[in-house]
Each structure stands twice: as structure tokens, then as C-alpha cells.
Coordinates of C-alpha atoms (C1' of nucleotides) in Angstrom, one line a residue:
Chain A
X447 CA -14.6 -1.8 -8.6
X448 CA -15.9 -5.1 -9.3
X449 CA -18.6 -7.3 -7.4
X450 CA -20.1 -11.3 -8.1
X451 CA -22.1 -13.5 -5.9
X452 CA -21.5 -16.8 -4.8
X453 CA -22.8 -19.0 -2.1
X454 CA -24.5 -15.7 -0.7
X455 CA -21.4 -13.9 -0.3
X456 CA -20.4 -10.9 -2.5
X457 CA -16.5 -10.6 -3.4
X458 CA -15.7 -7.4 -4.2
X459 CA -12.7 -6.6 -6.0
X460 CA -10.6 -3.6 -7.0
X461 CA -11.6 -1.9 -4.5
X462 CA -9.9 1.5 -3.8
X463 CA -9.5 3.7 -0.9
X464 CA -10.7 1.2 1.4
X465 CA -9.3 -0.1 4.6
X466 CA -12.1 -2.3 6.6
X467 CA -9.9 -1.6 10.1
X468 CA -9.8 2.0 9.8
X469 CA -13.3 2.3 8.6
X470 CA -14.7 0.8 11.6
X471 CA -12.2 1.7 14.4
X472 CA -12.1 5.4 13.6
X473 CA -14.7 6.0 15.9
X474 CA -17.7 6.8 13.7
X475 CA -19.9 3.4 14.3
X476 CA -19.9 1.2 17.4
X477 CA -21.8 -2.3 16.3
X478 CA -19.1 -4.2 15.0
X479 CA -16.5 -6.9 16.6
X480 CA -13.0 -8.0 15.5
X481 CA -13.1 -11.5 15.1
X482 CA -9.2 -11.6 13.5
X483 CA -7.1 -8.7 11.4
X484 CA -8.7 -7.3 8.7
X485 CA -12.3 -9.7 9.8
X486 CA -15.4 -8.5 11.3
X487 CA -18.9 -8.5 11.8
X488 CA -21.0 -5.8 11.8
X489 CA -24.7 -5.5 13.1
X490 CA -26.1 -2.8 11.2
X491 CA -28.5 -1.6 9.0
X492 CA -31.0 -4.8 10.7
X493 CA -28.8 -7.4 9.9
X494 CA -25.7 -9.3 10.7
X495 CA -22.5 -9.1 8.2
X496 CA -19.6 -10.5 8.5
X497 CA -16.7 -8.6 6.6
X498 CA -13.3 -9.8 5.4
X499 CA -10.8 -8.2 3.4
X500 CA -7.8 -9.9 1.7
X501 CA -5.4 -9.4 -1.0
X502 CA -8.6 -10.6 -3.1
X503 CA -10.8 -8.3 -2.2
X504 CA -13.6 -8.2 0.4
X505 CA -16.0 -10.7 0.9
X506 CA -19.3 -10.1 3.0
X507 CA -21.3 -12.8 4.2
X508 CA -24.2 -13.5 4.1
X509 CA -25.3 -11.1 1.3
X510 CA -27.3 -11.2 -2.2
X511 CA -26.8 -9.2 -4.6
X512 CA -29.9 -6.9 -4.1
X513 CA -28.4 -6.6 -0.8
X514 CA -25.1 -5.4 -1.4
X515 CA -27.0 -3.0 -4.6
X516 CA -29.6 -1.7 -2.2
X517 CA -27.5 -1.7 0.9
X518 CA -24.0 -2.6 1.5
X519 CA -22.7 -0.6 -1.2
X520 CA -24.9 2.8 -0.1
X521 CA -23.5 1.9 3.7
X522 CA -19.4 1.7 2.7
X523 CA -20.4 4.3 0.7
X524 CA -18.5 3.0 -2.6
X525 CA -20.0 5.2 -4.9
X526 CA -18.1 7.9 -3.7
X527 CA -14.8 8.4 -5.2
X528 CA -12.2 9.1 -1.9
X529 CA -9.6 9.9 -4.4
X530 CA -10.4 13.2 -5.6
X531 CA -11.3 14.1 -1.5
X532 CA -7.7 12.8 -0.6
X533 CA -5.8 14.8 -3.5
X534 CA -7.8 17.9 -2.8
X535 CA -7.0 17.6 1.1
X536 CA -4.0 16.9 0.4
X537 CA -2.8 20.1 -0.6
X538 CA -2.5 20.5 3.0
X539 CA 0.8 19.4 4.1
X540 CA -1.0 18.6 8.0
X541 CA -3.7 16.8 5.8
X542 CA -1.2 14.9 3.6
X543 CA -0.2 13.3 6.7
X544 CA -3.0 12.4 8.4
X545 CA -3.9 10.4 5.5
X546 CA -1.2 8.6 5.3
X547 CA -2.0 7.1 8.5
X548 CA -5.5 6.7 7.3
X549 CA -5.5 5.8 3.8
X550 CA -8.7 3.8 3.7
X551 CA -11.2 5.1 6.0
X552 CA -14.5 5.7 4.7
X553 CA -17.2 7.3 6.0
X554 CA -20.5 5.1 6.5
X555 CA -23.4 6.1 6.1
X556 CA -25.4 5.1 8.8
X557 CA -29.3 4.7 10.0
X558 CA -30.0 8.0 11.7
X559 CA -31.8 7.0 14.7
X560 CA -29.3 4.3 15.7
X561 CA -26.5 6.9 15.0
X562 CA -28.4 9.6 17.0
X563 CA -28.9 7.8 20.4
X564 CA -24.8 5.9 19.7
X565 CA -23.4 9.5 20.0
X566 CA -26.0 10.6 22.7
X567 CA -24.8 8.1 25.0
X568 CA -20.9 8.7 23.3
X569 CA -20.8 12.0 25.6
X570 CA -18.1 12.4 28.2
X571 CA -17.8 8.6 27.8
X572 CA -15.1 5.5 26.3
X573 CA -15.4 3.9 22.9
X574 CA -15.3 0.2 25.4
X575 CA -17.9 1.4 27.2
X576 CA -19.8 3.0 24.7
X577 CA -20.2 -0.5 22.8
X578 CA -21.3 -2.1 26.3
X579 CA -24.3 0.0 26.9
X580 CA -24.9 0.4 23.2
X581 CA -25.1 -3.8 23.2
X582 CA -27.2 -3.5 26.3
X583 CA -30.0 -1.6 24.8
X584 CA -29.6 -3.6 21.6
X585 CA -30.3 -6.9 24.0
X586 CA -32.9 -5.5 25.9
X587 CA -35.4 -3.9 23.3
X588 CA -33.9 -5.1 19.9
X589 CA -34.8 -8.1 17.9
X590 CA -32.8 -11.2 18.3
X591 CA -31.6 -12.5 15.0
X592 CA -29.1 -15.8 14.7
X593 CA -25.6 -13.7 15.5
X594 CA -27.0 -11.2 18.1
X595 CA -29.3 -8.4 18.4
X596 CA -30.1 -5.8 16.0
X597 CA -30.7 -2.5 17.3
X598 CA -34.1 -1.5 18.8
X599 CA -36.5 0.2 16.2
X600 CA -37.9 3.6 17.5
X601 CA -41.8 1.9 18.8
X602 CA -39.4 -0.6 20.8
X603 CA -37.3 1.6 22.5
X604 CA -40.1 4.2 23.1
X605 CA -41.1 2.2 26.0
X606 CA -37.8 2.3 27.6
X607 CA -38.3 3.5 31.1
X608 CA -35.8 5.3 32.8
X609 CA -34.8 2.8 35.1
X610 CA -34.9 0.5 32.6
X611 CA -32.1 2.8 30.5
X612 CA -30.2 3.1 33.9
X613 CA -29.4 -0.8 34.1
X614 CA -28.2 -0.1 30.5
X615 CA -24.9 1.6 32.1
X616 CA -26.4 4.9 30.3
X617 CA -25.7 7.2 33.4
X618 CA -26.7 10.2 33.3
X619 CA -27.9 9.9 29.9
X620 CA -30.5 8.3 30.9
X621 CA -33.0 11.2 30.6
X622 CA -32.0 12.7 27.4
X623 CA -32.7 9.4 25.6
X624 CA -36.0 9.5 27.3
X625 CA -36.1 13.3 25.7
X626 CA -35.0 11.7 22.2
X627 CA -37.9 9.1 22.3
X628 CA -40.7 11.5 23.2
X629 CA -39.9 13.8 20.8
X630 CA -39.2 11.6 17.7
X631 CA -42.6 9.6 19.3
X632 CA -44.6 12.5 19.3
X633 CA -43.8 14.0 16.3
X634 CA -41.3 17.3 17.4
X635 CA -38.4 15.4 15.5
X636 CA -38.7 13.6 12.2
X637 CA -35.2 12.3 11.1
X638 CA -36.4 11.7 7.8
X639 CA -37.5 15.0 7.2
X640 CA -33.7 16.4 9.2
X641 CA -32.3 14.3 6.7
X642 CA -32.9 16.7 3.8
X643 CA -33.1 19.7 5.3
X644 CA -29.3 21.9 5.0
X645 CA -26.8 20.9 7.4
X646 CA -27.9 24.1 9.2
X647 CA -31.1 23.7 9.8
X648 CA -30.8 20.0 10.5
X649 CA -28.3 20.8 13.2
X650 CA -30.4 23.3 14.9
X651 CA -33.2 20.3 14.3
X652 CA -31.5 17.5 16.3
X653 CA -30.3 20.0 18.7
X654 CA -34.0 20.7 19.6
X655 CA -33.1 17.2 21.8
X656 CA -31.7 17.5 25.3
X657 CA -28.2 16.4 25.7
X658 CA -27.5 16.9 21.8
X659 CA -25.2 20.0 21.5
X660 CA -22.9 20.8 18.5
X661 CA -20.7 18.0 18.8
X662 CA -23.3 15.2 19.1
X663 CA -25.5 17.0 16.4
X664 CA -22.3 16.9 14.2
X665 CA -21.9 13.6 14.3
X666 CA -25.4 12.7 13.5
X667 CA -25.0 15.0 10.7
X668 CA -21.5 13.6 9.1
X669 CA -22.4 9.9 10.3
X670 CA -25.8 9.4 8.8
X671 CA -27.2 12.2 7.0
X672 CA -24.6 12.7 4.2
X673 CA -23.6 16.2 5.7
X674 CA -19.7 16.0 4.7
X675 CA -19.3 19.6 5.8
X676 CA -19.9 18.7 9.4
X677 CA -17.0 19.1 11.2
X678 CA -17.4 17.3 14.8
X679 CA -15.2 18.8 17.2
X680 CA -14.3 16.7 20.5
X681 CA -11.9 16.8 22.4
X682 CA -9.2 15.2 20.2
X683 CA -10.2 17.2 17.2
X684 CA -9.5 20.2 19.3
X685 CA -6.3 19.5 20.7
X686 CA -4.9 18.6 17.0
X687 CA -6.3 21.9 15.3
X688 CA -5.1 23.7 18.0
X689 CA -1.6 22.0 17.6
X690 CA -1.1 22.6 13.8
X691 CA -3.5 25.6 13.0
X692 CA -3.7 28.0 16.0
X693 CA -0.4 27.9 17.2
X694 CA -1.0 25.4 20.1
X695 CA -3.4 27.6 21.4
X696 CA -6.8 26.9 23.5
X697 CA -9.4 27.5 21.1
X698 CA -13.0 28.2 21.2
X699 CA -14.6 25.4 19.2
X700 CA -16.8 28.1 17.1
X701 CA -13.6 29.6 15.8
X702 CA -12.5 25.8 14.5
X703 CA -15.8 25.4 13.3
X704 CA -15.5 28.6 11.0
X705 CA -11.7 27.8 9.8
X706 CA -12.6 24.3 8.9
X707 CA -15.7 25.5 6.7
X708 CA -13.5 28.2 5.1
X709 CA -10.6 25.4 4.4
X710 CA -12.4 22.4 3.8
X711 CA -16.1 23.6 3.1
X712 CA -17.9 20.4 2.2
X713 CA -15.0 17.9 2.5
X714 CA -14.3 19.2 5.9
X715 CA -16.2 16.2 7.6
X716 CA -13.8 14.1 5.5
X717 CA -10.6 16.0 6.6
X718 CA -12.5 15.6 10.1
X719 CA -12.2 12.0 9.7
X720 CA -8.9 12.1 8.7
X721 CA -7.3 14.1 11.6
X722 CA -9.3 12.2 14.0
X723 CA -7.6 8.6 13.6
X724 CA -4.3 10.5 13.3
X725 CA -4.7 12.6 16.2
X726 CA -5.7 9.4 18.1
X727 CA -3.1 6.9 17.0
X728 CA -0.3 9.3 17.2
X729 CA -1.2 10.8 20.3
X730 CA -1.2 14.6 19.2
X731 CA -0.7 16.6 22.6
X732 CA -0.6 19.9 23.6
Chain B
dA1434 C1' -18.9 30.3 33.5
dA1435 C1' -17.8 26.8 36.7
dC1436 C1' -19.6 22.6 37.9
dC1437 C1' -22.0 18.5 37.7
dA1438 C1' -24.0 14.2 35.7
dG1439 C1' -22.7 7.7 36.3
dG1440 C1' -19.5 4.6 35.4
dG1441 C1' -15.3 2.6 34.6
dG1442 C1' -10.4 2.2 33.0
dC1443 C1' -5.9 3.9 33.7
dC1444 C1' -2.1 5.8 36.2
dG1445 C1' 0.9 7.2 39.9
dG1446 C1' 1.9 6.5 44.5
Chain C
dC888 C1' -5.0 -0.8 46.7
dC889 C1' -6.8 3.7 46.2
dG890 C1' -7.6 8.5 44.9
dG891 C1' -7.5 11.4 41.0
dC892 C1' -8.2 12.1 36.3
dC893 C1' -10.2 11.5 32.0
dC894 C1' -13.6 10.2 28.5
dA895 C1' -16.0 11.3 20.3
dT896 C1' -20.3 16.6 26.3
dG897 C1' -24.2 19.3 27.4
dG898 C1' -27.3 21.4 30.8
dT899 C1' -27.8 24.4 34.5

DNA sequence: AACCAGGGGCCGG
DNA sequence: CCGGCCCATGGT
């Protein structure tokens, strides 16, 4: 991999294992808008980027260099070499497959508060309408920048009233948001301290808020925290372990759980990944 | 352990 | 056009 900087854009080149499109619509981040194939931009990390990969490589705008080195790269998580994750996975002949169809997703390592209320209000909800209330929020307590609105910082959205969260379209998610800001504002949660705790004790951490069980905690874990033996299970995951590895059988998701760390162990958040975006564009049923 | 929590898109009739 | 079902679920 190669970067330069012109005109506060980087061009990266020779870039491997990464596809922009599956990176983004595999369902692990929600701030980001397809403006034509292969172009997007991206609010994340408190700024605006727009993102456009071609057979030259993939230019992001606007960006410095200390930018892309302190930021970008950490955020596509380029110093990680997908390679060696895909050959080992790929011993798996179910695996082998699924990345086939996925060749270039990466996963992205995210700010952990944004992450943590995205996949609260994820719950029994659709991507579409995750984005809408997610933008909502964004609009109503985040800062405007020229492109949109960057996603509230914790003081900001610690005066969120309930009501307030309820014109937001978060439904009966309402209250455990309210939950998520009291206890990160008074001090009962610190995500930076979860961050380096074991993926263990960092899940029993963030599950300390209400309406964040294993599968919300997971994601929070995989998404932004570098836990890559997180294996979320929803209800896709489920239905496509259950169809290659148990037989089309129902499943309790602690049984996955446990086969997936025994399989995978701490590239099952990868293989996660992987069977996720397969399972959803090839409609795996049961 | 079944049921419920808004809201909205989709689907069959 | 409308009811039923489902959704990157968790609490009760």
C-alpha cells in the first residue's frame, strides 16, 4: 500500500482486500450515503469524508496527511493484513464462500459511543430506518459542520429528554438511551476504560446498560473496541449457522456462540462479518 | 418463557 | 387499501 497528498486529498494505491461498498453496506456502520458506485461520504470520526474508489486507487477528500496517519488509516483499519484472516478462514469450505461474495469488507474501527447508541437503537429495527433516527439525533444535538451533522458528543446528548428522543423515531428505545447517558454521565460506564478490558469483561461492562444484551454488546465489542472474537449473533447470523453447521436446526444462540469461539477463536468476528453479507445477499433460509 | 415495546416497509389478498 | 409480519433485540 501506497498513500500521497494532493490538493487535500490522499490517493491511496495498492490497496488490498478492500472493497469501499461492502465495507460500508455490510451493516456494521450507519453514517455514510451513496452518492454513485463505488463513491461515498461518510460522517464519522467528527468529520465529513468523502470516499471514492477506482481502478487507481481510493481517494478521500478532504484529508491531510496527519489525517489519514492519525485517523483514516486506524478507521479502514489498513494496517491489518485481511489476507492471512481470509486464507486461514478459508479452510472452511462454508467460509471460502462467503468470502467470495465478500472479498473486501473490512471491519472499521469505530468511535465507541457513537457505535454503542447506533446498535442500541439497531434492535428489532431496519438498516433505512436505523439511518433516519440515527441522522435525527445527529441533527438535533450534534454540531453542524459544512456537509451535515456530526454525531452528538456524550455532554450534548446527555440532555436529551425523553420526549425529545421520542421525536427522534427511537421508539421504545427511548429509555434505554436515557439509561446509556446516565450511566456513562455519571461515571457507572467508562468506554475508555471497556475498551481495554478482555472481551469478557467488557461485554458484561456494556451490558450493565439497559437494552444492551449479547447481541448489541457484541457489536460494540467487534465494531469499536478491536474485539475480533466477538461473534454478534442476529437473526441472520442464526439462520446461516443453523443452515450449514447444525443441520438446519433452531439453535440456542449460546451454543453458536461457543462453536464459533472453538472454530474461529479470535478471527470469528471476521468470519462473523463474512457470513453476514453472504447470508444477507443470498438470502440464506431455513 | 411468552409477550411486548414504536414505527415503518413489504407482501398477499 | 389493509392486516399481518418482520426487523443487526432485550426486558419483564
Amino acid at each position: 500500500m501506497n498513500y500521497s497528498e494532493k490538493n487535500n486529498c490522499i490517493l491511496i494505491t495498492n490497496q488490498k482486500d478492500f472493497n469501499i461498498e461492502q465495507t460500508l453496506e455490510c451493516g456494521q456502520c450507519f453514517r455514510f450515503e451513496r452518492l454513485a458506485p463505488l463513491s461515498y461520504k461518510i460522517i464519522a470520526l467528527n468529520r465529513i469524508l468523502y470516499i471514492t474508489q477506482s481502478k487507481e486507487g481510493i481517494f478521500l477528500s478532504p484529508c491531510t496527511m496527519k489525517e489519514f496517519e492519525t485517523l483514516w488509516y486506524n478507521y479502514f483499519d489498513l494496517g491489518r493484513d485481511y489476507s492471512i484472516i481470509k486464507e486461514e478462514l478459508s479452510k472452511d469450505p462454508v467460509l471460502k464462500t462467503a468470502i467470495d461474495f465478500s472479498k473486501g469488507i473490512r471491519i472499521l474501527n469505530q468511535q465507541p459511543f457513537e457505535c454503542l447508541i447506533s446498535f442500541i437503537i439497531s434492535q428489532n429495527n431496519r438498516i433505512p430506518m436505523i439511518k433516519k433516527v440515527i441522522e435525527s439525533i445527529s441533527r438535533k444535538w450534534g454540531r453542524q459542520t459544512d456537509g451535515g451533522y456530526l454525531f452528538p458528543t456524550v455532554s450534548a446528548l446527555s440532555f436529551a429528554t425523553e420526549a425529545e428522543l421520542m421525536e427522534c423515531k427511537t421508539g421504545f428505545r427511548y429509555k434505554y438511551i436515557r439509561d446509556c447517558m446516565d450511566k456513562i454521565s455519571n461515571g457507572t460506564i467508562d468506554l475508555e476504560k471497556t475498551a481495554r478490558l478482555s472481551t469478557a469483561e467488557a461485554k458484561a461492562e456494556l451490558m450493565k446498560i439497559k437494552g444492551v444484551g449479547t447481541k448489541v454488546a457484541d457489536c460494540v465489542l467487534l465494531f469499536s473496541m478491536e474485539k475480533t472474537d466477538a461473534f454478534p449473533t442476529d437473526v441472520w447470523v442464526k439462520r446461516v449457522m443453523e443452515y450449514f453447521y447444525f443441520n438446519k436446526q433452531n439453535t440456542p444462540v449460546k451454543e453458536i456462540h461457543t462453536f464459533a469461539a472453538q472454530k474461529w477463536g479470535r478471527y470469528a468476528g471476521f468470519a462473523q462479518q463474512y457470513l453476514f453479507y453472504y447470508a444477507r445477499t443470498q438470502q440464506i433460509k431455513t
